[in-house]
Amino acid sequence: MSRVETLLRQFRTLKLPVPAGEKIQFSGAGDDDVYNLTAPFQCGDTSVIAARVEPRNSELSQVKFFAFDGVRQCELLPDAPVFALQDPFFARIGEEFIFGGVSVEPADDTSGRLRWKTVLYRGTDLYSLRPFFIGPEGMKDIRPVGLPDGKVLLFTRPQGETGGRGTIGYILLDSLEDLTLGKIAQATLLQGQVAAEEWCGVNAAYVLDGHQIGVLEHVARFDAQGHRNYYACSFIFNYQTYHRTALKIIAERNQFKPGAAKRADLEDVIFPGGLCITESSVPRLYCGTSDCEAQWIGINNPFL
C-alpha cells in the first residue's frame, strides 16, 4: 500500500486555504533555469540564496549565489564562487558555514547514465569554502546538524540493497572530524516512513528545544503514468532518545503558482530547500517547482 498516498489524504483532509507565495525571479543566469534553492541566509549584510542553475535539456548544473530582496527578486553575486553541483544546502556548525551539493558526472560507459556523490565544504563564509568530505557514490541528501553540545547529528540516505529507492539514516558524531565513509555506513535507518517502492530524503534540519530536531524532507513516488510525484514533509527527531514524531506532508505542487516543467513527468514535483521561521512573520517554505523554477509559500509552523 502506498504510504505517500496515505500521507497525502491526511494532508488534503485539512483543507488548508491557498497560501500566499511568490515565484522568485533570477537575474544574471541568462536563459538557464534556476531552481532547487536554499532558504535565504545572511552573508554580511546581504540576504543570499544558493540555487541550481542549468539549461532546460541538461542535468549538468552549477550552483550559484544570488542576493535576495526578501520577496521575489534575486541578483547574481558576481564575485561569489560557482560550484559544479546540484541541489545546494547549508548549515552552521559552531563558528563554521557548511555548504554542500550533489556532484554529478557521466558514468564510465556509453549508456548515458549519470553517477553522483554529495560533496561538503566548510569555511567562515561562502567566500572561504573549501571541500572537506565526499560521500559514497550514489548517495544524495547527506545533511549534518550542529548540536548545542558540540556534537553533530548526521542524516544519510542510502539506496540499493540497504536503502531501496532511498531511506533516511542517522548517526551521532563527536564532531565533523569524525565524519567518514565508515561512519555513514553505520547509520541507523528510519524504517516505515514510505513504502518499498517509494523514496524519501532529508533536505534541511533545525535545532529546536529539548534535544529536538525539526526535519524538513521530501517523499516521492511514481504514479500510474510513470510520472514523479514529490511532496514536502516534516517530522521531529529527538537525538537523545532517537524517538521521532509521525511524518506529515506540509506542501504539494498545486499550492504553488503554475509554471513550466523541465519534462512532462516532472510537473508534480516540489523539492523543499529550506524554511524561514521567525516570530514576526508567517513561516516560509522555499521549494524548487517542477525542476525548473523557484518559489516560496507561507505555511503553518510544521514543528508545532
XYZ file of C-alpha atoms in Angstrom:
304
model
C 0.000 0.000 0.000
C 1.264 3.475 -0.871
C 2.452 5.234 2.271
C 2.706 8.507 0.344
C -0.943 8.226 -0.717
C -1.983 7.858 2.931
C 0.028 10.931 3.948
C -1.447 12.896 1.049
C -5.002 12.031 2.037
C -4.286 13.137 5.606
C -2.881 16.443 4.344
C -5.776 17.158 1.992
C -8.271 16.415 4.760
C -7.007 19.578 6.493
C -8.476 21.673 3.632
C -5.941 24.447 4.135
C -6.547 27.807 2.410
C -4.475 28.641 -0.656
C -1.249 30.080 0.783
C 0.338 33.375 -0.159
C 3.558 32.974 -2.097
C 5.801 34.242 -4.850
C 7.750 32.990 -7.831
C 11.346 34.115 -7.484
C 12.899 35.849 -10.484
C 16.650 35.475 -11.038
C 18.816 37.941 -12.950
C 22.313 37.064 -14.088
C 21.585 33.427 -15.034
C 20.929 34.059 -18.727
C 18.420 31.671 -20.277
C 19.138 28.868 -17.815
C 16.542 27.553 -15.394
C 17.098 28.322 -11.714
C 15.508 26.009 -9.149
C 16.086 23.769 -6.097
C 17.198 26.705 -3.988
C 18.183 27.030 -0.352
C 16.296 29.187 2.092
C 17.889 32.653 2.401
C 20.886 33.025 4.693
C 22.937 36.029 5.762
C 26.370 36.766 4.349
C 27.429 40.014 5.984
C 24.605 42.462 5.342
C 23.300 40.561 2.302
C 20.474 38.044 2.229
C 21.732 35.245 -0.041
C 20.112 32.298 -1.799
C 22.065 29.449 -3.388
C 20.310 27.737 -6.291
C 20.759 25.154 -9.022
C 21.305 26.674 -12.470
C 21.179 24.626 -15.678
C 19.818 24.535 -19.242
C 16.340 23.028 -19.697
C 17.687 19.973 -21.575
C 20.535 19.142 -19.180
C 21.150 17.891 -15.650
C 24.793 19.009 -15.544
C 24.262 22.086 -13.426
C 26.073 24.756 -11.475
C 25.239 26.172 -8.073
C 25.369 29.954 -7.971
C 24.723 32.512 -5.240
C 22.218 35.352 -5.536
C 21.384 38.425 -3.453
C 17.703 38.200 -2.446
C 15.426 41.185 -1.884
C 13.249 39.216 0.529
C 10.245 38.908 -1.775
C 10.729 37.915 -5.424
C 13.941 39.296 -6.924
C 17.365 37.651 -6.912
C 20.505 39.109 -8.483
C 23.624 37.081 -9.188
C 26.549 37.837 -6.879
C 29.319 38.309 -9.456
C 32.198 37.758 -7.030
C 30.766 34.649 -5.358
C 32.142 31.165 -6.076
C 30.422 28.848 -8.547
C 30.253 25.103 -7.916
C 29.610 22.273 -10.399
C 26.875 20.812 -8.188
C 23.150 20.159 -7.951
C 20.692 20.869 -5.134
C 22.640 23.077 -2.692
C 22.192 23.117 1.082
C 23.856 24.803 4.027
C 24.193 24.567 7.793
C 26.020 26.428 10.532
C 28.045 24.219 12.850
C 29.891 26.027 15.596
C 31.588 29.036 14.005
C 31.673 27.435 10.556
C 29.498 27.752 7.484
C 28.866 24.300 5.979
C 27.813 24.106 2.353
C 27.160 21.161 0.089
C 25.542 19.775 -3.022
C 25.496 16.800 -5.343
C 28.359 16.293 -7.782
C 27.154 14.639 -10.995
C 29.150 13.199 -13.870
C 28.567 10.673 -16.664
C 29.140 7.034 -15.817
C 32.221 5.357 -17.284
C 30.302 3.752 -20.143
C 28.213 4.711 -23.156
C 24.800 4.260 -21.513
C 24.198 7.943 -20.894
C 23.692 7.229 -17.193
C 24.910 9.605 -14.510
C 26.612 8.933 -11.209
C 26.600 11.250 -8.217
C 28.153 11.964 -4.830
C 27.444 14.512 -2.101
C 30.310 16.952 -1.556
C 30.666 19.021 1.643
C 32.571 22.305 2.040
C 33.435 24.355 5.108
C 34.564 27.915 5.752
C 33.825 31.080 7.697
C 31.513 32.260 4.905
C 30.689 31.437 1.284
C 33.889 33.158 0.074
C 36.223 30.890 2.055
C 34.662 27.497 1.342
C 36.950 24.517 0.884
C 35.983 20.859 0.308
C 36.434 18.532 3.261
C 34.294 15.434 2.601
C 32.994 13.416 -0.354
C 30.188 10.982 0.346
C 29.743 7.479 -1.041
C 28.841 7.104 -4.704
C 25.094 7.114 -5.275
C 24.151 8.888 -2.028
C 22.341 12.231 -2.059
C 20.800 14.105 0.886
C 23.646 13.870 3.397
C 22.863 16.569 5.988
C 24.963 17.444 9.082
C 23.317 19.241 12.011
C 25.361 21.016 14.694
C 24.062 20.266 18.202
C 24.269 22.511 21.282
C 26.751 20.176 22.997
C 29.197 20.379 20.075
C 28.322 17.018 18.587
C 26.964 16.545 15.062
C 23.843 14.638 14.051
C 24.239 13.325 10.519
C 21.371 12.296 8.275
C 22.168 9.963 5.367
C 20.189 8.427 2.507
C 21.426 5.058 1.261
C 19.954 3.466 -1.853
C 20.128 -0.040 -3.251
C 20.423 -3.180 -1.181
C 20.415 -1.226 2.104
C 18.018 1.644 1.428
C 15.885 0.580 -1.528
C 14.950 3.629 -3.612
C 16.037 5.942 -0.798
C 15.726 5.659 3.007
C 16.831 8.139 5.685
C 19.546 7.092 8.101
C 21.045 8.842 11.132
C 24.205 8.677 13.227
C 25.586 10.826 16.036
C 29.176 12.054 15.564
C 31.536 13.622 18.107
C 32.432 16.347 15.575
C 32.811 16.979 11.848
C 36.292 15.463 12.118
C 34.547 12.179 12.960
C 32.767 12.130 9.570
C 33.989 9.192 7.452
C 32.570 6.809 4.872
C 32.682 4.139 7.558
C 30.514 6.183 9.894
C 27.987 6.774 7.123
C 27.781 3.020 6.548
C 26.951 2.557 10.253
C 23.924 4.894 10.190
C 20.659 3.513 11.575
C 17.744 3.590 9.122
C 14.400 5.235 9.888
C 12.123 2.420 8.799
C 8.490 2.798 7.792
C 8.405 6.363 6.501
C 7.486 5.275 2.972
C 6.642 2.047 1.179
C 9.310 -0.062 -0.511
C 8.611 1.355 -3.986
C 8.721 4.983 -2.734
C 11.617 7.113 -1.520
C 12.498 9.992 0.796
C 15.403 12.145 1.946
C 16.255 14.962 4.356
C 16.534 18.419 2.797
C 17.197 20.568 5.884
C 17.142 20.228 9.663
C 16.781 22.706 12.516
C 17.694 22.579 16.217
C 14.609 23.073 18.390
C 14.264 22.973 22.185
C 14.730 19.921 24.361
C 17.013 17.761 22.217
C 14.575 18.031 19.327
C 15.489 18.427 15.661
C 12.898 19.703 13.208
C 13.379 17.833 9.946
C 12.281 19.031 6.516
C 12.261 16.255 3.938
C 10.761 15.132 0.665
C 8.808 11.968 -0.044
C 8.305 10.764 -3.594
C 6.737 8.094 -5.751
C 5.925 7.199 -9.348
C 2.255 7.484 -10.278
C 0.331 5.165 -12.621
C 1.648 7.052 -15.666
C 5.260 6.737 -14.510
C 5.418 10.423 -13.562
C 7.252 11.558 -10.442
C 5.254 12.995 -7.528
C 7.282 14.839 -4.868
C 5.905 16.329 -1.632
C 7.387 18.387 1.211
C 7.170 16.716 4.627
C 8.279 17.218 8.203
C 8.829 15.338 11.450
C 10.592 15.951 14.761
C 13.526 13.788 15.821
C 14.908 13.517 19.378
C 18.661 12.949 19.138
C 18.908 11.626 22.709
C 16.095 9.076 22.660
C 16.003 8.589 18.832
C 12.237 8.901 19.012
C 10.517 10.578 16.062
C 7.079 12.007 15.542
C 4.812 10.868 12.740
C 5.732 12.055 9.270
C 3.328 14.560 7.719
C 3.062 16.255 4.342
C 3.222 20.045 4.636
C 3.003 21.129 0.969
C 2.245 19.852 -2.522
C 2.756 21.259 -6.022
C -0.720 22.687 -6.583
C -0.271 25.102 -3.662
C 2.370 26.943 -5.680
C 1.860 29.129 -8.726
C 1.510 27.361 -12.093
C 4.609 27.307 -14.258
C 6.829 25.465 -16.675
C 8.248 21.973 -16.136
C 11.572 20.512 -17.174
C 9.727 17.483 -18.574
C 6.147 16.250 -18.576
C 6.934 13.625 -15.924
C 8.181 16.331 -13.516
C 5.115 18.585 -13.412
C 4.019 17.348 -9.965
C 7.370 17.906 -8.254
C 8.377 20.208 -5.416
C 11.824 19.944 -3.872
C 11.926 21.672 -0.454
C 15.110 23.662 0.034
C 14.523 25.219 3.413
C 12.312 27.017 5.891
C 12.415 30.528 7.322
C 10.651 30.656 10.685
C 10.588 33.917 12.648
C 8.399 35.307 15.425
C 7.382 38.317 13.341
C 6.089 36.704 10.152
C 4.399 33.630 8.700
C 6.867 30.755 8.148
C 8.054 30.430 4.561
C 8.825 27.224 2.706
C 11.263 27.609 -0.218
C 10.972 25.000 -2.970
C 12.074 24.176 -6.450
C 8.974 23.546 -8.563
C 8.713 21.134 -11.496
C 12.515 21.040 -11.797
C 12.812 24.450 -13.463
C 11.506 27.264 -11.212
C 11.863 28.507 -7.623
C 9.065 29.657 -5.338
C 8.119 30.207 -1.727
C 4.782 29.904 0.089
C 3.631 30.778 3.590
C 2.759 27.766 5.750
C 1.940 26.919 9.336
C 4.947 26.159 11.518
C 5.447 22.432 10.795
C 7.256 21.827 14.124
C 4.489 22.997 16.463
